[in-house]
Amino acid sequence: MPEPVLSIKNIEAGYTPSLPILRGVSLDVFEGEIVTILGPNGAGKSTLIKAIAGLVKISSGTVSLEGRDITGLATHELIRERVAYVPQSENVFARLSVEENLALGTLHNPTQHASQRRRVLDLFPDLEHLGHLAAGKLSGGQRQMVAVGRALMAAPKLLMVDEPSAGLSPKLAQVVFAQLVQVKQTGVTILMVEQNARAALQISDRGYVMAEGQEKVHGAAASLLENPEVGALYLGAKSRMARS
Amino acid sequence: MIQFVADGIVNAALIALGAIGLSMTYNILRFANFAQGEILTIGAYFTLLVLGVLGFGIGAMGPVAFGWPLLASIVVAVGTTSIIVLIVDWLLFRQLRDKNASRITFIMAAFGVSLMGRNLITLVAGGEPKYFDFYIPKTFELLPGMKVRPDDLAIVAIAVIAFIILFAFMNRTSMGRQMRAVAENPTLARINGIDVRAVIRWTWIIGASLATIAGALLAHNTQLRPEMGFDMLLPMFAALILGGANNLYGTILGAIVVGLTEALAVYVGLSGYRAAVTFLVMIAFLMVRPQGILGEKE
């Protein structure tokens, strides 16, 4: 078994120490995979990704990157470890131009700015002609491209994306998912949180289903699509597994 | 009548130089820095100190009654004032940031720094007015009905150069982009790997530098007093709010409106009420456009 790019072991985390939202979550993400975290509202999906990003305090458990313990690493240091994170909302600097947004992605690898920019524009050619515009003037889909594009400028080995289809039309969501597949094909490992379960699992290798701050089911994406318990968790009902 | 425009523009240049730092701390550190006036005062007194050490007077450049000695003294004072401000941040505001103190705590702390700073200046330098040098101001008629001093033109020119350098820094350098990013969304900035502590240091340095220039030029135009910066605080805040608190260009526009309004109040014989007139204009404008001239609605 190869060593995972990202390995999370039994983490507990929350906004207040006495009230953990995550209660013993573990997951592994292997190189070249798209792994999706699914679950109903309040399951702790976004909290998990924020905990990895250092935005929510981890009270116990470990986060390892290629075998190195990075638990509690400051948020601004994560990018040096080549882990990029695209939040669900307010994920672009609206007053800065598209080019300025992209430039902020190469703060720690400025010599690679030109090559990374080319790579990002090859992935998102629509951005080529929007460079001078303030990111806040763009449509939802274009903003998502800028957000993912800026994260890719850092040449990450792991890209964490929180609900990339949120607020987008189904058609646009499909475009965003197709772009994430393209990103994966460039060798970037992706950990995604998504509400749009079916569409997300269709592009994923594996998935984890969370409920009530715990991981309930995990497995290959195809098997999760067939799993009736996954649907049950999505409807907010307690699954047989959760009760057991 | 047109004379008030000349007086107002010089006034506006000094207010804008001081208000830029206020705007930057408001947007990046997210509190109203009531000690900004004292930064201006300290800058002016440091300039006086360096002038005294150099011993060349303030010099002259053609018709302008100050030259390289004053300019060199300002450059040194920019450095020393920035160091003082960074020490105060390290001793006080950094501790409050680390403890996630509320905005009102920051504001009250800034009030405390303001009071202590003013008293310290009085203690060290004395309360009586001081002057850089004695000179006889000369005026010439720039336009019919508008007399200006060459020094006034030099002050406006220095302010304009400072603003050009500032905007080039903010728009063309990586640190400038990082500062704008932190001002807009500090969490996303951290996610992007921006070192917010470095951004905060630059914020203080730029604010202190421009305030020192403002203080030194104001002192050259008038006199040094421990209260000189505090007296500028209200016009600086008025410029910040009137221009739109989240826009540096707006702060300069706000300063022009405040500077002209104050000069007009003096021109029409309301010298004693110029602060009140300025605030009336500001309130009237904000009732129509609460976000200020170039501000964005929050």
Coordinates of C-alpha atoms in Angstrom, one line a residue:
Chain A
M1 CA 0.0 0.0 0.0
P2 CA 1.5 3.3 -1.0
E3 CA 1.9 6.1 1.6
P4 CA -1.1 8.5 1.5
V5 CA -0.5 12.1 0.5
L6 CA -2.8 13.2 3.3
S7 CA -3.6 11.0 6.3
I8 CA -6.0 12.1 9.1
K9 CA -6.1 10.0 12.2
N10 CA -8.9 10.3 14.8
I11 CA -9.1 14.1 14.8
E12 CA -11.4 16.0 17.1
A13 CA -11.9 19.7 16.3
G14 CA -14.3 22.5 16.8
Y15 CA -14.8 26.2 17.3
T16 CA -15.0 25.8 21.1
P17 CA -12.9 23.2 23.0
S18 CA -15.9 21.9 25.0
L19 CA -18.0 21.3 21.9
P20 CA -16.1 19.4 19.3
I21 CA -17.8 19.2 15.9
L22 CA -15.5 16.5 14.5
R23 CA -15.4 13.5 16.8
G24 CA -12.7 11.1 15.8
V25 CA -12.6 11.4 12.0
S26 CA -10.0 9.5 10.0
L27 CA -9.3 9.5 6.3
D28 CA -6.6 8.9 3.7
V29 CA -6.1 10.5 0.3
F30 CA -3.6 8.8 -2.1
E31 CA -1.6 10.4 -4.8
G32 CA -3.6 11.2 -8.0
E33 CA -7.0 10.6 -6.4
I34 CA -10.1 12.7 -6.2
V35 CA -11.6 12.0 -2.8
T36 CA -15.0 13.5 -2.0
I37 CA -16.3 14.1 1.5
L38 CA -20.1 13.9 1.5
G39 CA -22.8 14.3 4.1
P40 CA -25.8 16.3 5.1
N41 CA -25.7 19.9 6.4
G42 CA -24.0 20.1 9.8
A43 CA -22.1 16.8 9.3
G44 CA -18.8 18.5 9.8
K45 CA -17.5 18.3 6.2
S46 CA -16.4 21.9 5.9
T47 CA -15.1 21.9 9.5
L48 CA -12.9 18.9 8.5
I49 CA -11.3 20.7 5.6
K50 CA -10.9 23.9 7.7
A51 CA -9.2 21.9 10.4
I52 CA -6.7 20.6 7.9
A53 CA -6.2 24.2 6.7
G54 CA -5.5 25.4 10.3
L55 CA -8.6 27.5 10.5
V56 CA -10.3 25.3 13.1
K57 CA -8.4 24.2 16.2
I58 CA -7.6 20.5 16.4
S59 CA -7.8 19.2 20.0
S60 CA -6.7 15.7 19.3
G61 CA -5.6 13.4 16.5
T62 CA -3.0 14.0 13.7
V63 CA -2.8 15.3 10.2
S64 CA 0.1 14.0 8.2
L65 CA 1.3 15.0 4.8
E66 CA 3.4 12.4 3.0
G67 CA 4.2 10.9 6.4
R68 CA 5.1 14.2 8.1
D69 CA 3.0 15.5 11.0
I70 CA 1.5 18.9 10.1
T71 CA -1.1 19.0 12.8
G72 CA -1.8 22.5 13.9
L73 CA 0.4 24.1 11.2
A74 CA -0.5 27.8 10.8
T75 CA -2.8 28.5 7.9
H76 CA -0.3 30.7 6.0
E77 CA 2.4 28.0 6.2
L78 CA 0.3 25.3 4.6
I79 CA 0.9 26.6 1.1
R80 CA 4.7 26.1 1.6
E81 CA 3.8 22.5 2.1
R82 CA 2.2 22.7 -1.3
V83 CA -1.3 22.2 0.1
A84 CA -3.8 24.7 -1.5
Y85 CA -7.3 25.3 -0.2
V86 CA -10.3 26.9 -2.0
P87 CA -13.0 27.9 0.4
Q88 CA -16.7 27.7 -0.4
S89 CA -17.5 31.4 -0.3
E90 CA -15.6 34.6 -0.6
N91 CA -12.8 32.6 -2.3
V92 CA -11.5 35.5 -4.5
F93 CA -10.2 38.9 -3.7
A94 CA -13.1 40.8 -5.3
R95 CA -11.4 44.2 -5.5
L96 CA -8.2 42.8 -7.0
S97 CA -8.0 42.0 -10.7
V98 CA -7.9 38.4 -12.0
E99 CA -4.2 38.7 -12.8
E100 CA -3.5 40.1 -9.3
N101 CA -5.5 37.2 -7.8
L102 CA -3.4 34.7 -9.8
A103 CA -0.2 36.5 -8.8
L104 CA -1.0 36.1 -5.1
G105 CA -0.9 32.3 -5.8
T106 CA 2.8 32.4 -6.5
L107 CA 4.0 34.3 -3.4
H108 CA 6.2 31.3 -2.4
N109 CA 7.3 30.3 -5.9
P110 CA 7.6 33.7 -7.7
T111 CA 10.1 32.4 -10.2
Q112 CA 7.5 29.9 -11.5
H113 CA 4.9 32.7 -12.0
A114 CA 5.0 32.7 -15.8
S115 CA 5.0 28.9 -16.2
Q116 CA 2.2 28.4 -13.6
R117 CA 0.2 31.2 -15.1
R118 CA 0.4 29.5 -18.6
R119 CA -0.6 26.2 -17.0
V120 CA -3.6 27.8 -15.3
L121 CA -4.7 29.7 -18.5
D122 CA -4.4 26.5 -20.5
L123 CA -6.8 24.9 -18.0
F124 CA -9.1 27.9 -17.8
P125 CA -8.8 29.7 -21.2
D126 CA -11.8 31.9 -20.3
L127 CA -9.5 33.7 -17.8
E128 CA -7.1 34.8 -20.5
H129 CA -9.3 37.8 -21.5
L130 CA -10.5 38.7 -18.0
G131 CA -7.1 39.4 -16.5
H132 CA -7.6 43.1 -16.0
L133 CA -11.1 42.8 -14.6
A134 CA -11.8 43.0 -10.8
A135 CA -12.7 39.5 -9.7
G136 CA -15.8 40.8 -8.0
K137 CA -17.2 41.7 -11.4
L138 CA -17.1 38.1 -12.6
S139 CA -19.9 35.5 -12.7
G140 CA -20.1 32.7 -10.2
G141 CA -18.5 30.2 -12.5
Q142 CA -15.7 32.6 -13.5
R143 CA -15.0 33.4 -9.9
Q144 CA -14.7 29.6 -9.2
M145 CA -12.2 29.4 -12.0
V146 CA -10.2 32.3 -10.5
A147 CA -10.3 30.7 -7.1
V148 CA -9.1 27.3 -8.3
G149 CA -6.7 28.9 -10.7
R150 CA -5.1 31.0 -7.9
A151 CA -4.7 27.8 -5.8
L152 CA -3.1 26.0 -8.7
M153 CA -0.6 28.8 -9.2
A154 CA 1.1 27.5 -6.0
A155 CA 1.8 24.2 -7.8
P156 CA 0.1 22.3 -5.1
K157 CA 0.4 18.5 -4.6
L158 CA -2.9 18.5 -2.8
L159 CA -5.8 20.8 -3.7
M160 CA -8.7 21.0 -1.1
V161 CA -11.9 22.4 -2.5
D162 CA -15.0 23.2 -0.4
E163 CA -18.2 22.8 -2.3
P164 CA -17.1 24.0 -5.8
S165 CA -20.6 23.7 -7.2
A166 CA -22.3 25.8 -4.5
G167 CA -24.4 28.6 -6.0
L168 CA -23.8 27.4 -9.6
S169 CA -26.4 26.2 -12.1
P170 CA -26.4 22.4 -12.7
K171 CA -24.8 23.1 -16.1
L172 CA -22.1 25.3 -14.7
A173 CA -21.5 22.8 -11.9
Q174 CA -20.8 20.1 -14.5
V175 CA -18.3 22.5 -16.2
V176 CA -16.5 23.0 -12.8
F177 CA -16.4 19.2 -12.2
A178 CA -15.0 18.6 -15.6
Q179 CA -12.3 21.2 -14.9
L180 CA -11.5 19.4 -11.6
V181 CA -10.9 16.2 -13.6
Q182 CA -8.6 18.2 -15.9
V183 CA -6.8 19.4 -12.8
K184 CA -6.4 15.8 -11.6
Q185 CA -5.0 14.8 -14.9
T186 CA -2.2 17.3 -14.4
G187 CA -1.1 15.3 -11.4
V188 CA -2.8 17.2 -8.6
T189 CA -4.4 15.2 -5.8
I190 CA -7.8 16.6 -4.9
L191 CA -9.8 16.5 -1.6
M192 CA -13.3 17.9 -2.2
V193 CA -16.2 18.6 0.0
E194 CA -19.5 18.5 -1.9
Q195 CA -23.3 18.5 -1.3
N196 CA -23.9 17.5 -4.9
A197 CA -23.3 13.9 -4.2
R198 CA -24.1 12.2 -7.5
A199 CA -22.1 14.6 -9.6
A200 CA -19.2 14.6 -7.2
L201 CA -18.9 10.9 -6.9
Q202 CA -19.1 10.5 -10.7
I203 CA -15.7 12.3 -11.0
S204 CA -14.2 10.9 -7.8
D205 CA -12.1 7.8 -7.1
R206 CA -13.3 7.4 -3.5
G207 CA -15.6 9.0 -1.1
Y208 CA -16.2 9.4 2.6
V209 CA -19.7 10.0 4.0
M210 CA -19.9 12.0 7.2
A211 CA -22.8 12.5 9.7
E212 CA -22.8 14.1 13.1
G213 CA -19.1 14.9 13.1
Q214 CA -18.1 11.3 12.3
E215 CA -17.1 9.3 9.2
K216 CA -19.9 6.8 8.6
V217 CA -19.2 5.1 5.3
H218 CA -16.3 5.2 2.9
G219 CA -15.3 3.3 -0.2
A220 CA -14.9 3.5 -3.9
A221 CA -17.0 6.2 -5.6
A222 CA -18.9 3.7 -7.7
S223 CA -19.9 1.6 -4.7
L224 CA -21.1 4.6 -2.8
L225 CA -23.3 5.6 -5.7
E226 CA -25.0 2.2 -5.3
N227 CA -25.1 2.3 -1.5
P228 CA -28.7 3.0 -0.2
E229 CA -27.3 4.2 3.2
V230 CA -25.5 7.1 1.4
G231 CA -28.9 8.3 0.2
A232 CA -30.3 7.9 3.7
L233 CA -27.6 10.1 5.2
Y234 CA -28.2 12.7 2.5
L235 CA -31.8 13.0 3.5
G236 CA -30.7 13.7 7.0
A237 CA -32.3 10.5 8.3
K238 CA -30.2 8.3 10.5
S239 CA -28.8 5.4 8.6
R240 CA -28.8 1.8 9.8
M241 CA -25.0 2.1 10.2
A242 CA -25.3 5.3 12.3
R243 CA -27.7 3.6 14.6
S244 CA -25.5 0.5 14.9
Chain B
M1 CA -12.6 84.3 -3.2
I2 CA -10.3 82.0 -5.1
Q3 CA -7.6 82.4 -2.4
F4 CA -9.4 79.8 -0.3
V5 CA -8.7 77.2 -2.9
A6 CA -5.0 77.7 -2.6
D7 CA -5.1 77.6 1.2
G8 CA -7.5 74.6 1.1
I9 CA -5.3 72.5 -1.2
V10 CA -2.2 73.0 1.0
N11 CA -4.4 72.1 4.0
A12 CA -5.8 69.1 2.1
A13 CA -2.3 67.8 1.2
L14 CA -1.3 67.7 4.9
I15 CA -4.6 66.2 6.0
A16 CA -4.3 63.5 3.3
L17 CA -0.7 62.6 4.2
G18 CA -1.9 62.0 7.8
A19 CA -5.2 60.3 6.9
I20 CA -3.6 57.7 4.7
G21 CA -2.1 56.0 7.7
L22 CA -5.5 56.2 9.5
S23 CA -7.1 54.6 6.5
M24 CA -4.5 51.8 6.3
T25 CA -4.8 50.9 10.0
Y26 CA -8.6 51.0 9.8
N27 CA -8.7 48.7 6.8
I28 CA -5.8 46.3 7.6
L29 CA -5.6 46.3 11.4
R30 CA -9.4 47.0 11.6
F31 CA -9.5 49.6 14.2
A32 CA -9.7 53.4 14.3
N33 CA -6.2 54.5 15.5
F34 CA -6.8 57.5 17.7
A35 CA -3.0 57.7 18.2
Q36 CA -2.4 58.7 14.5
G37 CA -2.2 62.4 15.5
E38 CA 0.6 61.6 17.9
I39 CA 2.6 59.7 15.3
L40 CA 2.4 62.9 13.2
T41 CA 3.6 65.0 16.2
I42 CA 6.4 62.6 17.1
G43 CA 7.6 62.7 13.4
A44 CA 7.7 66.5 13.6
Y45 CA 9.7 66.5 16.8
F46 CA 12.1 63.9 15.5
T47 CA 12.6 66.1 12.5
L48 CA 13.4 69.1 14.8
L49 CA 15.8 66.9 16.7
V50 CA 17.7 65.8 13.6
L51 CA 17.7 69.4 12.3
G52 CA 19.4 70.4 15.6
V53 CA 22.0 67.7 15.3
L54 CA 22.8 68.6 11.7
G55 CA 23.1 72.3 12.5
F56 CA 22.5 73.6 9.0
G57 CA 19.1 75.2 9.6
I58 CA 16.4 74.2 7.2
G59 CA 18.3 75.3 4.1
A60 CA 16.7 76.7 0.9
M61 CA 15.9 75.7 -2.7
G62 CA 15.6 78.8 -4.8
P63 CA 12.5 80.6 -3.7
V64 CA 11.5 77.7 -1.4
A65 CA 12.4 78.5 2.2
F66 CA 13.5 74.9 3.0
G67 CA 16.1 72.7 1.4
W68 CA 18.1 69.5 1.8
P69 CA 18.7 69.8 5.5
L70 CA 14.9 69.7 6.2
L71 CA 14.3 67.0 3.7
A72 CA 17.2 64.9 5.0
S73 CA 15.9 65.4 8.6
I74 CA 12.5 64.2 7.5
V75 CA 14.0 61.0 6.0
V76 CA 15.8 60.2 9.2
A77 CA 12.7 61.1 11.2
V78 CA 10.6 58.7 9.0
G79 CA 13.0 55.9 10.1
T80 CA 13.0 56.7 13.8
T81 CA 9.2 57.3 14.0
S82 CA 8.6 54.0 12.2
I83 CA 10.8 52.2 14.7
I84 CA 8.9 53.8 17.6
V85 CA 5.5 52.8 16.1
L86 CA 6.7 49.2 15.5
I87 CA 7.8 49.0 19.1
V88 CA 4.4 50.2 20.3
D89 CA 2.7 47.7 18.1
W90 CA 5.0 44.9 19.4
L91 CA 4.4 45.9 23.0
L92 CA 0.7 46.6 22.9
F93 CA -1.3 46.0 19.7
R94 CA 0.3 42.6 18.9
Q95 CA -0.6 41.4 22.4
L96 CA -4.2 42.5 21.8
R97 CA -4.3 40.7 18.4
D98 CA -2.9 37.5 19.9
K99 CA -5.6 37.6 22.6
N100 CA -8.4 38.3 19.9
A101 CA -9.3 41.6 21.7
S102 CA -12.4 43.4 20.6
R103 CA -12.3 46.5 18.4
I104 CA -13.3 48.7 21.3
T105 CA -10.3 47.4 23.3
F106 CA -8.0 48.4 20.4
I107 CA -9.6 51.8 20.2
M108 CA -9.3 52.4 23.9
A109 CA -5.7 51.2 23.8
A110 CA -5.0 53.7 20.9
F111 CA -6.6 56.4 23.1
G112 CA -4.2 55.5 25.8
V113 CA -1.2 55.6 23.5
S114 CA -2.4 59.0 22.2
L115 CA -2.6 60.5 25.7
M116 CA 0.7 59.0 26.8
G117 CA 2.4 60.1 23.6
R118 CA 1.2 63.7 24.0
N119 CA 2.2 63.8 27.7
L120 CA 5.6 62.3 26.9
I121 CA 6.3 64.8 24.2
T122 CA 5.4 67.6 26.6
L123 CA 7.6 66.1 29.3
V124 CA 10.6 65.7 27.0
A125 CA 10.3 68.7 24.6
G126 CA 8.3 71.1 26.8
G127 CA 4.8 72.5 26.1
E128 CA 5.8 75.8 24.5
P129 CA 5.7 76.2 20.7
K130 CA 8.9 75.5 18.8
Y131 CA 10.0 76.3 15.3
F132 CA 12.3 74.7 12.8
D133 CA 13.7 78.0 11.7
F134 CA 12.7 81.6 11.3
Y135 CA 12.2 82.8 7.8
I136 CA 10.1 85.5 6.1
P137 CA 7.5 83.9 3.9
K138 CA 7.3 85.3 0.4
T139 CA 4.2 85.1 -1.8
F140 CA 3.5 85.5 -5.5
E141 CA 0.4 85.7 -7.5
L142 CA -0.2 82.3 -9.1
L143 CA -3.5 83.3 -10.6
P144 CA -5.4 86.6 -10.5
G145 CA -6.7 86.8 -6.9
M146 CA -4.7 83.8 -5.7
K147 CA -1.4 84.4 -3.8
V148 CA 0.7 81.4 -2.8
R149 CA 4.1 80.9 -1.2
P150 CA 6.7 78.8 -3.0
D151 CA 6.8 76.6 0.1
D152 CA 3.1 75.8 -0.3
L153 CA 3.7 74.6 -3.9
A154 CA 6.6 72.6 -2.6
I155 CA 4.4 71.0 0.1
V156 CA 1.7 70.1 -2.4
A157 CA 4.4 68.7 -4.7
I158 CA 5.9 66.6 -2.0
A159 CA 2.5 65.2 -1.1
V160 CA 1.7 64.4 -4.7
I161 CA 5.1 62.6 -5.1
A162 CA 4.4 60.7 -1.9
F163 CA 1.0 59.6 -3.1
I164 CA 2.4 58.5 -6.5
I165 CA 5.0 56.4 -4.8
L166 CA 2.3 55.0 -2.4
F167 CA -0.1 54.0 -5.2
A168 CA 2.8 52.5 -7.2
F169 CA 3.7 50.5 -4.2
M170 CA 0.2 49.3 -3.5
N171 CA -0.6 48.4 -7.1
R172 CA 2.8 47.3 -8.6
T173 CA 4.6 45.4 -5.8
S174 CA 3.9 42.0 -4.2
M175 CA 3.7 43.5 -0.7
G176 CA 1.2 46.2 -1.9
R177 CA -1.0 43.4 -3.4
Q178 CA -0.7 41.5 -0.2
M179 CA -1.8 44.5 1.8
R180 CA -4.8 45.0 -0.4
A181 CA -5.6 41.3 0.0
V182 CA -5.4 41.4 3.8
A183 CA -7.6 44.5 3.8
E184 CA -10.2 42.8 1.8
N185 CA -10.2 39.3 3.3
P186 CA -7.7 38.4 6.0
T187 CA -8.7 34.7 6.2
L188 CA -8.3 34.2 2.4
A189 CA -5.0 36.0 2.6
R190 CA -3.7 33.6 5.2
I191 CA -5.0 30.7 3.1
N192 CA -2.9 32.1 0.3
G193 CA 0.2 32.0 2.4
I194 CA 0.3 35.8 3.1
D195 CA 2.3 36.5 6.2
V196 CA -0.2 38.9 7.9
R197 CA 2.4 39.9 10.5
A198 CA 4.7 41.3 7.7
V199 CA 1.7 43.1 6.2
I200 CA 1.0 44.7 9.6
R201 CA 4.6 45.9 9.9
W202 CA 4.4 47.5 6.5
T203 CA 1.1 49.1 7.4
W204 CA 2.6 50.8 10.4
I205 CA 5.8 51.8 8.5
I206 CA 3.8 53.4 5.6
G207 CA 1.4 55.2 7.9
A208 CA 4.1 56.5 10.2
S209 CA 6.2 57.6 7.2
L210 CA 3.4 59.7 5.6
A211 CA 2.4 61.0 9.0
T212 CA 6.0 62.1 9.7
I213 CA 6.1 64.0 6.4
A214 CA 2.8 65.6 7.2
G215 CA 4.0 66.5 10.7
A216 CA 7.2 68.0 9.5
L217 CA 5.6 70.1 6.7
L218 CA 2.8 71.2 9.0
A219 CA 5.5 72.3 11.6
H220 CA 7.4 74.1 8.9
N221 CA 4.2 76.0 7.9
T222 CA 3.1 76.7 11.4
Q223 CA 4.8 75.6 14.6
L224 CA 5.6 72.5 16.7
R225 CA 3.3 71.9 19.6
P226 CA 2.5 68.7 21.5
E227 CA -1.1 69.1 20.4
M228 CA -0.4 69.7 16.7
G229 CA -1.2 66.1 15.7
F230 CA -4.2 65.8 18.0
D231 CA -5.6 68.9 16.4
M232 CA -5.3 67.2 13.0
L233 CA -7.1 64.1 14.2
L234 CA -10.7 65.3 13.5
P235 CA -9.9 66.5 10.0
M236 CA -8.1 63.3 9.2
F237 CA -11.0 61.2 10.4
A238 CA -13.4 63.4 8.5
A239 CA -11.4 62.8 5.3
L240 CA -11.3 59.1 5.9
I241 CA -15.1 58.8 6.4
L242 CA -16.1 61.3 3.8
G243 CA -13.9 59.7 1.2
G244 CA -15.0 56.2 1.9
A245 CA -13.2 54.3 4.7
N246 CA -12.2 51.4 2.5
N247 CA -10.6 53.4 -0.4
L248 CA -7.2 55.1 -0.3
Y249 CA -8.1 57.3 -3.3
G250 CA -11.3 58.3 -1.5
T251 CA -9.3 59.3 1.5
I252 CA -7.4 61.8 -0.6
L253 CA -10.6 63.1 -2.2
G254 CA -12.1 63.4 1.3
A255 CA -9.0 65.3 2.4
I256 CA -9.5 67.8 -0.5
V257 CA -13.1 68.3 0.5
V258 CA -12.2 68.8 4.2
G259 CA -9.2 71.1 3.4
L260 CA -11.3 73.3 1.1
T261 CA -14.2 73.4 3.5
E262 CA -12.0 74.5 6.4
A263 CA -10.3 77.1 4.2
L264 CA -13.7 78.4 3.0
A265 CA -14.9 78.6 6.6
V266 CA -11.9 80.8 7.5
Y267 CA -12.4 82.9 4.3
V268 CA -16.0 83.7 5.2
G269 CA -15.1 84.7 8.8
L270 CA -16.0 81.4 10.6
S271 CA -12.4 80.6 11.5
G272 CA -13.5 79.6 15.1
Y273 CA -16.1 77.3 13.7
R274 CA -14.2 75.6 10.9
A275 CA -14.3 72.2 12.5
A276 CA -18.1 72.5 13.0
V277 CA -18.6 73.7 9.4
T278 CA -16.5 70.7 8.1
F279 CA -18.5 68.3 10.1
L280 CA -21.8 69.8 9.0
V281 CA -20.7 69.3 5.4
M282 CA -19.5 65.8 6.2
I283 CA -22.8 64.8 7.8
A284 CA -24.9 66.4 5.0
F285 CA -22.9 64.4 2.4
L286 CA -23.1 61.1 4.4
M287 CA -26.8 61.4 4.7
V288 CA -27.0 61.3 0.9
R289 CA -24.1 58.8 0.4
P290 CA -23.4 57.0 3.7
Q291 CA -20.5 54.9 2.2
G292 CA -18.6 58.1 1.4
I293 CA -17.3 59.4 -2.0
L294 CA -15.6 56.2 -3.2
G295 CA -16.5 53.8 -0.5
E296 CA -18.3 50.5 -1.1
K297 CA -21.5 49.5 0.8
E298 CA -20.7 46.9 3.4

